[in-house]
Coordinates of C-alpha atoms and ligand atoms in Angstrom, one line a residue:
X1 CA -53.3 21.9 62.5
X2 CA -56.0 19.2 62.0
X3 CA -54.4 18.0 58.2
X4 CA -51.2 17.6 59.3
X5 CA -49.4 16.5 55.9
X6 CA -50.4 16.0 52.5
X7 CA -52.1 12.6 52.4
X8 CA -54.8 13.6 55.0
X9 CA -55.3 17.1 52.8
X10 CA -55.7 14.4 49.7
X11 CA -58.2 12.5 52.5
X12 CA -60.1 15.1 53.6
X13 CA -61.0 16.1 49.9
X14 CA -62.8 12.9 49.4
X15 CA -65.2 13.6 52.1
X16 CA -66.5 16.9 50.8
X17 CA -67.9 16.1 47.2
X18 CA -68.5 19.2 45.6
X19 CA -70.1 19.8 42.2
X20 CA -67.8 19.3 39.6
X21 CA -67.9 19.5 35.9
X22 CA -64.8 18.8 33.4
X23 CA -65.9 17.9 29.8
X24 CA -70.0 17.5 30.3
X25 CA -69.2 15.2 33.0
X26 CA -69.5 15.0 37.1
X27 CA -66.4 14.8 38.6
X28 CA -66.9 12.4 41.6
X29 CA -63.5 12.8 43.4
X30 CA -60.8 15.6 42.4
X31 CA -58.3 13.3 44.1
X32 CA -58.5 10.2 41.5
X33 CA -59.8 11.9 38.1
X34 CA -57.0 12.2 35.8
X35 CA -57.5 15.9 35.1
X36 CA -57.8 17.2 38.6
X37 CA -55.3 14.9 40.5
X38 CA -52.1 16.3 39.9
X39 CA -53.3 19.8 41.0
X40 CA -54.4 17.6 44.3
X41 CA -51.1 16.5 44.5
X42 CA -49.4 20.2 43.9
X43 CA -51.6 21.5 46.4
X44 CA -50.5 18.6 48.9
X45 CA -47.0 19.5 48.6
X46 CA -48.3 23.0 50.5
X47 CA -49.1 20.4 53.7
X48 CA -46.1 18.2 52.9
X49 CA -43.4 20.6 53.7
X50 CA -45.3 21.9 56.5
X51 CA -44.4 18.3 58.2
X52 CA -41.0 18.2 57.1
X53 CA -38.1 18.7 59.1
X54 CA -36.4 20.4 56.7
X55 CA -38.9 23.0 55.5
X56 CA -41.3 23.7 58.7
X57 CA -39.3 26.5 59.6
X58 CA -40.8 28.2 56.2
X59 CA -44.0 26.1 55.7
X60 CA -45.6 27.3 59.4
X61 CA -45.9 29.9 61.7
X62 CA -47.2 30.5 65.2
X63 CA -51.1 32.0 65.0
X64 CA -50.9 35.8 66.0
X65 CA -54.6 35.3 67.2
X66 CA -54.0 32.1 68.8
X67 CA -50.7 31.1 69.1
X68 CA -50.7 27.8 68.0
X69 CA -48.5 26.6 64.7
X70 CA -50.1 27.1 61.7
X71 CA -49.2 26.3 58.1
X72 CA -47.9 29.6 56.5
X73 CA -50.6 29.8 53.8
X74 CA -53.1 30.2 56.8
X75 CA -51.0 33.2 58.3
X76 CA -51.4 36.7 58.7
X77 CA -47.8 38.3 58.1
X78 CA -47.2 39.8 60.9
X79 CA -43.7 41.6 59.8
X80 CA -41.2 41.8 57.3
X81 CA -39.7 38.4 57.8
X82 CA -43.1 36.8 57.5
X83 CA -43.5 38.6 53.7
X84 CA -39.8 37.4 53.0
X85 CA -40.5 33.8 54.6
X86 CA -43.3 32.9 52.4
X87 CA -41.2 34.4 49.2
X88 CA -38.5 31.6 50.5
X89 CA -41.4 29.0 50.6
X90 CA -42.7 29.9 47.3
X91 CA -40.1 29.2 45.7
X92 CA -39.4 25.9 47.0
X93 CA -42.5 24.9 46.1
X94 CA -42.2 26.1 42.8
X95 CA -39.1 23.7 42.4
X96 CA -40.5 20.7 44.3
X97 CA -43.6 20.6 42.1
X98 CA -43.3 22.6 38.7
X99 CA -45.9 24.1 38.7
X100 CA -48.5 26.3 40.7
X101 CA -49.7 24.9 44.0
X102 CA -52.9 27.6 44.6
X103 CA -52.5 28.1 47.9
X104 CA -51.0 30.7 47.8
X105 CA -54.7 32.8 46.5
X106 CA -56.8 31.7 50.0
X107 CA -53.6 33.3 51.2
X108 CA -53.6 36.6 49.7
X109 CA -57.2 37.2 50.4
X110 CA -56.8 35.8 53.9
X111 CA -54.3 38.8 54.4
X112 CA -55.9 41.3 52.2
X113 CA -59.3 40.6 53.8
X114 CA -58.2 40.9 57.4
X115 CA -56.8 44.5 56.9
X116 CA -59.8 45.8 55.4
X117 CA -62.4 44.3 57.5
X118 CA -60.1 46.2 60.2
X119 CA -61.2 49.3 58.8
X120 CA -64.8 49.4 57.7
X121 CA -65.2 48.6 61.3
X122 CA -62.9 51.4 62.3
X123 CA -65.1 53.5 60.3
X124 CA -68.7 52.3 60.8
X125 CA -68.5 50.4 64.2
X126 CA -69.7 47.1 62.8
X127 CA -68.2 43.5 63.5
X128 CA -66.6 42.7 60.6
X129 CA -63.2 42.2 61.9
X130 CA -64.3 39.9 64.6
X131 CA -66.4 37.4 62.4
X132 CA -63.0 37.2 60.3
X133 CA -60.7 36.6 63.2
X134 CA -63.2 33.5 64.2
X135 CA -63.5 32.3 60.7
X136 CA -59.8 32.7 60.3
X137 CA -59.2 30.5 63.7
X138 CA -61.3 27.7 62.1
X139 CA -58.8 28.0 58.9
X140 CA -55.9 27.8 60.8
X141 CA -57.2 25.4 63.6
X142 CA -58.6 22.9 60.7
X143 CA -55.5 23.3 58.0
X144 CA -57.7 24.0 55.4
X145 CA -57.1 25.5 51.7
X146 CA -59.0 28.3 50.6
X147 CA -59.5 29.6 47.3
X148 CA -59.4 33.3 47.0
X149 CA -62.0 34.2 44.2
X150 CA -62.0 37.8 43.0
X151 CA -62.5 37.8 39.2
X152 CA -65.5 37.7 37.7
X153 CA -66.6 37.5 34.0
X154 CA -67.5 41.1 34.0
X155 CA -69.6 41.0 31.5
X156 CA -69.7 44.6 29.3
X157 CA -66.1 45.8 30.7
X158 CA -67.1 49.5 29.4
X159 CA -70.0 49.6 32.4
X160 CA -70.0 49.4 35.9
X161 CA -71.3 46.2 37.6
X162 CA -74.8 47.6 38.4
X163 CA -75.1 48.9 34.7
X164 CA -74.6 45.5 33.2
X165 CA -77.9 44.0 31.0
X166 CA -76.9 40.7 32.7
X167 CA -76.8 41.4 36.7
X168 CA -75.3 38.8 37.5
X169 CA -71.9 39.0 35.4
X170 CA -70.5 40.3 39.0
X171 CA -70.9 37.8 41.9
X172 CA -74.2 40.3 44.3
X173 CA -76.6 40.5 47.2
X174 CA -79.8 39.4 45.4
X175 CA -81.2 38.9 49.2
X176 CA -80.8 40.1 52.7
X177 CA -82.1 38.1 55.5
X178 CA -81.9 38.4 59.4
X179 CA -79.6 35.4 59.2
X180 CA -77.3 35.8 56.4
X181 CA -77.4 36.9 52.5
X182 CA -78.3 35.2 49.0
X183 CA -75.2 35.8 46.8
X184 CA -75.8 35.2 42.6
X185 CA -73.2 35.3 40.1
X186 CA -69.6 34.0 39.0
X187 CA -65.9 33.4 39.7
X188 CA -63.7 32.9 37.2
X189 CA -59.7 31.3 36.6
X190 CA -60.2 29.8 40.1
X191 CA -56.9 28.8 41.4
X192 CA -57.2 25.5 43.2
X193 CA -61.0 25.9 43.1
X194 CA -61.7 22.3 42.8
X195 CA -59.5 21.4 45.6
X196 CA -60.1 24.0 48.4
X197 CA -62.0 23.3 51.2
X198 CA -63.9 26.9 51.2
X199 CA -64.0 30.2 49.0
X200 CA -63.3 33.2 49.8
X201 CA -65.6 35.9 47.7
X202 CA -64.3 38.8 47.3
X203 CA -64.7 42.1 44.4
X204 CA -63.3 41.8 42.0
X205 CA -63.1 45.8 41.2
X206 CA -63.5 49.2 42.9
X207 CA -67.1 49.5 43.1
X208 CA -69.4 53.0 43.3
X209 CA -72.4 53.7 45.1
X210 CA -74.8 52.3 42.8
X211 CA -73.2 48.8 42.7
X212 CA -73.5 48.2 46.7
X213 CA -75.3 44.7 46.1
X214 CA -71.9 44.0 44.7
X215 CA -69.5 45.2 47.5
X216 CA -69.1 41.8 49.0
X217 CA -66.9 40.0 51.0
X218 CA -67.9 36.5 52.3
X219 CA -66.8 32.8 52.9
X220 CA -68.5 29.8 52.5
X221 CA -67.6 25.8 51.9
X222 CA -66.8 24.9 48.1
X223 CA -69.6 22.3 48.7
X224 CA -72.6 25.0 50.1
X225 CA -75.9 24.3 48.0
X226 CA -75.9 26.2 44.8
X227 CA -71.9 26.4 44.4
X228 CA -71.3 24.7 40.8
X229 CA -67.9 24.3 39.3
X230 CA -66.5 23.4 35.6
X231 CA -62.8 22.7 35.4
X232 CA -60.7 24.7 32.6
X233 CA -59.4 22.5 29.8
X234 CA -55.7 23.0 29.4
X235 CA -53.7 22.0 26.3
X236 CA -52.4 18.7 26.7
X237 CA -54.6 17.4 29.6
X238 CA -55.6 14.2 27.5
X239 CA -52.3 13.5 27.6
X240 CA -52.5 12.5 31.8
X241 CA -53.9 9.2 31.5
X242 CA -51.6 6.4 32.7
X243 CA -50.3 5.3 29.6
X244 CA -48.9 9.1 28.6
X245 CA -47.6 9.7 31.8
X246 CA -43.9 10.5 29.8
X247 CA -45.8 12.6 27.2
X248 CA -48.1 14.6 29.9
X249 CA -44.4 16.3 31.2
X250 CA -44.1 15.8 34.6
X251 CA -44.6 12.4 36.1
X252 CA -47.2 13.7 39.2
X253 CA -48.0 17.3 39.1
X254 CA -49.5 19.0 36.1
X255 CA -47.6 21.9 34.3
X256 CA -49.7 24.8 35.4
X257 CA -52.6 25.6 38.0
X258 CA -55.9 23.9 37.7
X259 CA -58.6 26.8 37.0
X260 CA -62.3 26.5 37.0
X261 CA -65.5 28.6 37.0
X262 CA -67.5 29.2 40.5
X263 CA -70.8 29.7 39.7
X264 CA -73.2 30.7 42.5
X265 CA -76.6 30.1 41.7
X266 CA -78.8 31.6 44.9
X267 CA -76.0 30.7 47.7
X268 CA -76.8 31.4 51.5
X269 CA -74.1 32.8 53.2
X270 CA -74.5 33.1 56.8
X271 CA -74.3 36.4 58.7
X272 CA -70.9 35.5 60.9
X273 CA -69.1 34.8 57.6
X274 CA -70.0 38.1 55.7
X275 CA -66.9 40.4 56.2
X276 CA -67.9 43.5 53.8
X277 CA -71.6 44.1 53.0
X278 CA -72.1 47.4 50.6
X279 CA -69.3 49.6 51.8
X280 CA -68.1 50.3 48.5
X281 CA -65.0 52.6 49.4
X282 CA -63.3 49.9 50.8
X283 CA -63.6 48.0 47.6
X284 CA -60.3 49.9 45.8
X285 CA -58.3 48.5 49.2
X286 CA -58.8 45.0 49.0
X287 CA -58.8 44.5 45.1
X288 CA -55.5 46.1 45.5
X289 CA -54.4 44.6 48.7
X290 CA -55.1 41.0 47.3
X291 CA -53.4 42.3 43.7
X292 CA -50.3 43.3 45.5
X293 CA -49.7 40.5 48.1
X294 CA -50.1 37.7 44.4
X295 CA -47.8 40.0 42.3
X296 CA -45.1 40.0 44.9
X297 CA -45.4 36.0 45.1
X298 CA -44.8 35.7 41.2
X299 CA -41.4 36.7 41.2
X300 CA -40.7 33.4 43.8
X301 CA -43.4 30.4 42.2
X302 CA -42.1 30.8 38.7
X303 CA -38.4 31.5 39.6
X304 CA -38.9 27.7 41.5
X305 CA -40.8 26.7 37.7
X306 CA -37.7 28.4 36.0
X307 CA -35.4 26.7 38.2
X308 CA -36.8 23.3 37.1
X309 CA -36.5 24.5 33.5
X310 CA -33.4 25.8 33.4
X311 CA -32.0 22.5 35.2
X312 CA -34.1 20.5 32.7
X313 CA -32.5 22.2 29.5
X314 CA -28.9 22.4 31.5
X315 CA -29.2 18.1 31.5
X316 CA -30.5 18.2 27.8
X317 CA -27.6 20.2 26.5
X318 CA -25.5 17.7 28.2
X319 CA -27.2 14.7 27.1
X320 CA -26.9 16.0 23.4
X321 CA -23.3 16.8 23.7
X322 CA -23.7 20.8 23.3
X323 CA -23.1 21.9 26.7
X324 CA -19.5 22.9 26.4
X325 CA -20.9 25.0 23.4
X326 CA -20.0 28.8 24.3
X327 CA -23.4 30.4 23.1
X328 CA -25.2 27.3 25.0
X329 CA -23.1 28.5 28.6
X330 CA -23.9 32.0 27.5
X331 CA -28.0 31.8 26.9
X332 CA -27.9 29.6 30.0
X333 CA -26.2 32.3 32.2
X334 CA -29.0 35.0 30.8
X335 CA -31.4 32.1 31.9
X336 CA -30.4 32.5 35.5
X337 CA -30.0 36.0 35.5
X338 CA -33.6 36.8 34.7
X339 CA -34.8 34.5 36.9
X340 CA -32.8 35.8 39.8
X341 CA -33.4 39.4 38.7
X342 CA -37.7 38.7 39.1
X343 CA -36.4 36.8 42.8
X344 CA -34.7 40.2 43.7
X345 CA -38.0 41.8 42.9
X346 CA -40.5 39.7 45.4
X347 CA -37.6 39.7 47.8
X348 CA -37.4 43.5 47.6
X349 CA -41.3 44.4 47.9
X350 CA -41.2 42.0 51.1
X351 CA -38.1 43.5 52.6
X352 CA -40.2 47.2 51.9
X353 CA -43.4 46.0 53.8
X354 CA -45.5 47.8 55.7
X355 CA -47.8 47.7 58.8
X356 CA -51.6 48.4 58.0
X357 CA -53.9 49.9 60.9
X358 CA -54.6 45.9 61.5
X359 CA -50.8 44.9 62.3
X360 CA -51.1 43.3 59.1
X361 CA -48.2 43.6 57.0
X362 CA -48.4 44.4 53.2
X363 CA -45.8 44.3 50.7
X364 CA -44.6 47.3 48.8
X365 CA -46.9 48.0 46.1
X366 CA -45.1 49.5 43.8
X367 CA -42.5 47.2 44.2
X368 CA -44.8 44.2 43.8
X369 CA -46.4 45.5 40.2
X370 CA -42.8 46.0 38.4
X371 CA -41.8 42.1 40.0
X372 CA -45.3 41.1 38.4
X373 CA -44.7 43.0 35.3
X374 CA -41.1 41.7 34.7
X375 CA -43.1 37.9 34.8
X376 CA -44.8 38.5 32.1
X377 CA -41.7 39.3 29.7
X378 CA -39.0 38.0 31.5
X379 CA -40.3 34.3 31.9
X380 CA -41.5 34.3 28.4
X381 CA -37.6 35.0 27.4
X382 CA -36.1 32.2 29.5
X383 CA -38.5 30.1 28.0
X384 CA -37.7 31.6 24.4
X385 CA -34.1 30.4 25.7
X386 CA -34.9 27.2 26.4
X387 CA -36.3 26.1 23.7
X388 CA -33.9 27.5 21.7
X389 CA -31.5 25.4 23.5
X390 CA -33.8 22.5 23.4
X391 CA -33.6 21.9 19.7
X392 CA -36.6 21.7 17.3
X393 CA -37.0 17.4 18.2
X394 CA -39.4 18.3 20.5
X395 CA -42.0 18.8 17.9
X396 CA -41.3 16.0 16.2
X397 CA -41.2 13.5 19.2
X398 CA -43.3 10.3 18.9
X399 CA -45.7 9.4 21.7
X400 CA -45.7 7.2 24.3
X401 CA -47.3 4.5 22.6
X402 CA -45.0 4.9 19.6
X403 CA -42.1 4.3 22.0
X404 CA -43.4 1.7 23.7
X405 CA -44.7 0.1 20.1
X406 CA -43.9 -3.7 19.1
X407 CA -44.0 -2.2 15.3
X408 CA -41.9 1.1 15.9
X409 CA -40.5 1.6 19.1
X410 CA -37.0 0.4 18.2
X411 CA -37.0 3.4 15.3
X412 CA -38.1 5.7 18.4
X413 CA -35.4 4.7 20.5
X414 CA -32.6 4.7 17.7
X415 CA -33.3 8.2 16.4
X416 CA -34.3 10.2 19.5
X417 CA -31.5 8.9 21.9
X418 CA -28.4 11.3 22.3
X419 CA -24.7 10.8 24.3
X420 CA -23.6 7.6 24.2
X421 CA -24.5 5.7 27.5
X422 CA -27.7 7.8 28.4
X423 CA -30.4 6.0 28.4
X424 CA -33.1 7.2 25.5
X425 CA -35.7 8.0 27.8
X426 CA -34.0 10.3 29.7
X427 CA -33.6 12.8 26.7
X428 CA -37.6 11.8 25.8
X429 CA -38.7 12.7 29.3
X430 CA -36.9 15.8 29.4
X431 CA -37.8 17.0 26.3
X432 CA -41.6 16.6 27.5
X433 CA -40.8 18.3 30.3
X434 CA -40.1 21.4 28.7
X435 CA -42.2 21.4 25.9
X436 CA -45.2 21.4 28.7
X437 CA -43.0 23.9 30.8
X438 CA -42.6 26.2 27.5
X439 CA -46.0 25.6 25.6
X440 CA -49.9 25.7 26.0
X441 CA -51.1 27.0 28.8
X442 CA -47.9 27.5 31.4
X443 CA -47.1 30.4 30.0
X444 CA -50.5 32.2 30.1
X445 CA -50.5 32.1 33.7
X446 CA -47.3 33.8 33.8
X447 CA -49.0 36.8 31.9
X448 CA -52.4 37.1 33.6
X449 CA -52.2 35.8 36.6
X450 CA -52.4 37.9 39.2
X451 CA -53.6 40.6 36.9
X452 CA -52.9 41.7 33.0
X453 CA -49.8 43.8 32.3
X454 CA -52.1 46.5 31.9
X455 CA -53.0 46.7 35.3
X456 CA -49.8 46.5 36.5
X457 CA -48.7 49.3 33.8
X458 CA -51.6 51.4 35.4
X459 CA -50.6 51.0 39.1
X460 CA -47.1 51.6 38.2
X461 CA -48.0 55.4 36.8
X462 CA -50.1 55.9 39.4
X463 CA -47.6 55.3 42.3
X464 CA -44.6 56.3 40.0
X465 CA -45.4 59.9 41.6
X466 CA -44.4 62.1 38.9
X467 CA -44.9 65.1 40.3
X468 CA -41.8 64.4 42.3
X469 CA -39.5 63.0 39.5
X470 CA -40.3 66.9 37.7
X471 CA -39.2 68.3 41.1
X472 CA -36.2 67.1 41.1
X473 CA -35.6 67.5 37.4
X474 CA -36.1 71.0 38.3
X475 CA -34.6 72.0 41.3
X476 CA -30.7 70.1 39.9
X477 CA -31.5 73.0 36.7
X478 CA -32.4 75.5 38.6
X479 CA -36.3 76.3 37.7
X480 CA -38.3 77.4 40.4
X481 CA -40.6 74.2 41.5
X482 CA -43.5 76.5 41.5
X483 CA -43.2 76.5 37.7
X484 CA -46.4 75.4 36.7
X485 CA -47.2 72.9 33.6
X486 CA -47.3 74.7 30.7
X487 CA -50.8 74.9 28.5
X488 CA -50.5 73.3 25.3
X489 CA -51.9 75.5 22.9
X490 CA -55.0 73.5 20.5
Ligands
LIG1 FE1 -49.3 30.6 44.0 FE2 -47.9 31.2 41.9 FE3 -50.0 29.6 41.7 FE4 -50.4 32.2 42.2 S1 -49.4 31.3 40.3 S2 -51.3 30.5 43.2 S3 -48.6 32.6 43.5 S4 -48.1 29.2 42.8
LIG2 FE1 -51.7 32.6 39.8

């Protein structure tokens, strides 16, 4: 592994310079502006435990295709305790940092990709499989993060991507040369885009014939002519210059992922890093390979984010005096039973994983939807919960420069300090903390990352197989299984 801890990941992103836009303005290095830094750091904390004694077990693996030590989020799982292993890491990282540290997207289409490359060459004899291994030895070799981008704006969502009035509102082949491909179009809610070292294009939807051009699967550096990026705005991201540090929420890392658009405006992409190129029935597989593998994770990221939360509002109640209080032990203990209830559900589609033709292990599907699904109520509750506990002061608490005011400051501390002997800040910083963990944009992660409910509601129907529940309905009564479905009469 080249970066061998975070501060040479932080390093090596000031050598790249890619095009960055955040408010109408060039971002000239993601590692020192004060809206993309703390993602940097989040992200660093990926290579951190990687070099820690503590952690390395979880944080690396040995390289199936080389067998050198690789950081985890380079890996392809290789059995069930790889799947269960990076659940373990997630969460860690979820409660070292508090929010979402990317990585974990290159990851997913790392491991999606390799499996289906696998089998368009099993089916059409083409090389697919062996330009990824070689790319994929240069990930692992170099350390490098990789942003897995998949969705793209998708313009009219009633038509197909060839039928759109706008080509390009799906990433396509505008060109093919005898050394590589032209690729026009989009990515959007890019994980860790600004702070990857290379993309990973991928479809974003099952694709028919007529939308070939858009059957794509290539890599290329975040910093390859004609790659432009504009970083999301998230609520409270004023607040991170140095003076709000207390009223931004946490001191270093940002309360959710950093997103951005990928635009590609005429990008070559050479031939050896093209891994799918028009084979449109393998598009289903690795929209739903990807989907799966960053369902399953969600249960163990936000139960690390709900771990912080919970122990945030668990010190609150304390330093307000209500902690004894037996509704206050009560809604605390539903906290931590939803959150271990989603944990059960990554752990569970890991411990059901399955070998793909590749050796490529993939986590139970159905398994990973209903963990995904659960997210996006069950995290909404325990932070329903913890701002219940919280108390309404948090919308009513003065800023930074209030508190730290020659004028006012003295009112500040005097009204919003709690328990005797507990110093004011404590209760200020904390209440920060989860108003960013509870509000804005943390949450909308939670419900459309990885996919909308409704595509996990879809895939869950799909796989819930039915046909066999009715079976065995029948056969404990008694009707004969041949019974066919009745015709409902118009
Ligand atoms: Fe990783 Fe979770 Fe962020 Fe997705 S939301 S990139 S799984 S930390
Ligand atoms: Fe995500």
């Amino acid at each position: 592994m080249k970066l061998r801890n975070g501060a040479e990941y932080i390093e090596s992103l000031r050598k790249i310079h890619p095009i960055i836009y955040y408010k109408g303005k060039r971002i000239e290095d993601v590692t020192r502006h004060p809206a993309t830094a703390p993602h940097v750091r989040a992200a660093a904390m990926t290579y951190a435990l990687a070099s820690s004694k503590e952690y390395r077990d979880l944080a690396t693996a040995t390289s199936h295709l080389t067998g050198r030590t690789i950081s985890r989020f380079t890996h392809v799982h290789q059995n069930v305790e790889d799947l269960i292993k990076k659940i373990k890491l997630l969460r860690v990282l979820g409660q070292k940092t508090g929010t979402c540290f990317q990585r974990c997207v290159g990851h997913d289409g790392i491991n999606a990709t390799y499996s289906v490359a696998y089998e368009i060459d099993q089916k059409y004899g083409t090389d697919y499989f062996e330009r990824f291994k070689e790319w994929l030895t240069h990930i692992q070799d170099e350390n490098l993060m990789v942003v897995g981008a998949m969705t793209d704006p998708k313009g009219d969502r009633s038509k197909s991507p060839a039928e759109q009035a706008d080509p390009d509102q799906y990433v396509h082949i505008v060109e093919r040369r005898d050394d590589g491909i032209i690729i026009r179009g989009a990515k959007l809610h890019m994980t860790g885009g600004v702070n990857s070292h290379e993309i990973l294009v991928m479809p974003t939807t099952a694709m028919n014939e007529p939308s070939r051009d858009y059957a794509v699967i290539c890599a290329l550096p975040v910093n390859a002519p004609g790659v432009t990026m504009i970083f999301g705005r998230q609520a409270s991201d004023d607040r991170r210059d140095k003076m709000e540090r207390i009223d931004a929420g946490t001191r270093a890392f940002g309360t959710v992922g950093g997103e951005a658009v990928i635009a590609f405006e005429d990008v070559f992409v050479p031939t050896e890093r093209i891994f799918m190129d028009g084979q449109t029935e393998f598009t289903p597989a690795i929209v739903y390979r990807f989907a799966a593998h960053h369902r399953a994770n969600y249960g163990a990221c936000k139960t690390g984010l709900m771990d912080v939360l919970i122990g945030a509002v668990s010190y609150l109640t304390q330093i307000q005096g209500t902690a004894k209080a037996s509704h206050v032990r009560d809604k605390t203990t539903e906290m931590i039973h939803l959150c271990e209830t989603l944990y059960s559900s990554s752990i569970a589609c890991s411990a059901e994983g399955w070998p793909t033709p590749s050796g490529a292990y993939m986590v139970d599907t159905m398994l990973a939807n209903v963990c995904k699904q659960n997210v996006t109520r069950l995290h909404f509750e325990v932070a329903r919960l913890a701002v219940d506990l919280a108390g309404g002061f948090i919308a009513t608490l003065p800023s930074q420069y209030d508190l730290e005011s020659e004028d006012v400051g003295h009112l500040v501390k005097k009204y919003f300090s709690g328990v005797e002997g507990i110093p004011y800040k404590h209760r200020i910083k904390i209440a920060r903390l989860i108003e960013a963990m509870t509000g804005g944009t943390a949450l909308v992660e939670s419900m459309h990352g990885a996919g909308s409910p409704q595509a996990q509601r879809v895939m869950i129907l799909r796989e819930g197989n039915l046909d066999k529940k009715i079976k065995l309905a029948k056969a404990l009564v008694g009707i004969p299984l041949k019974s066919g479905t009745p015709r409902i009469r118009k």
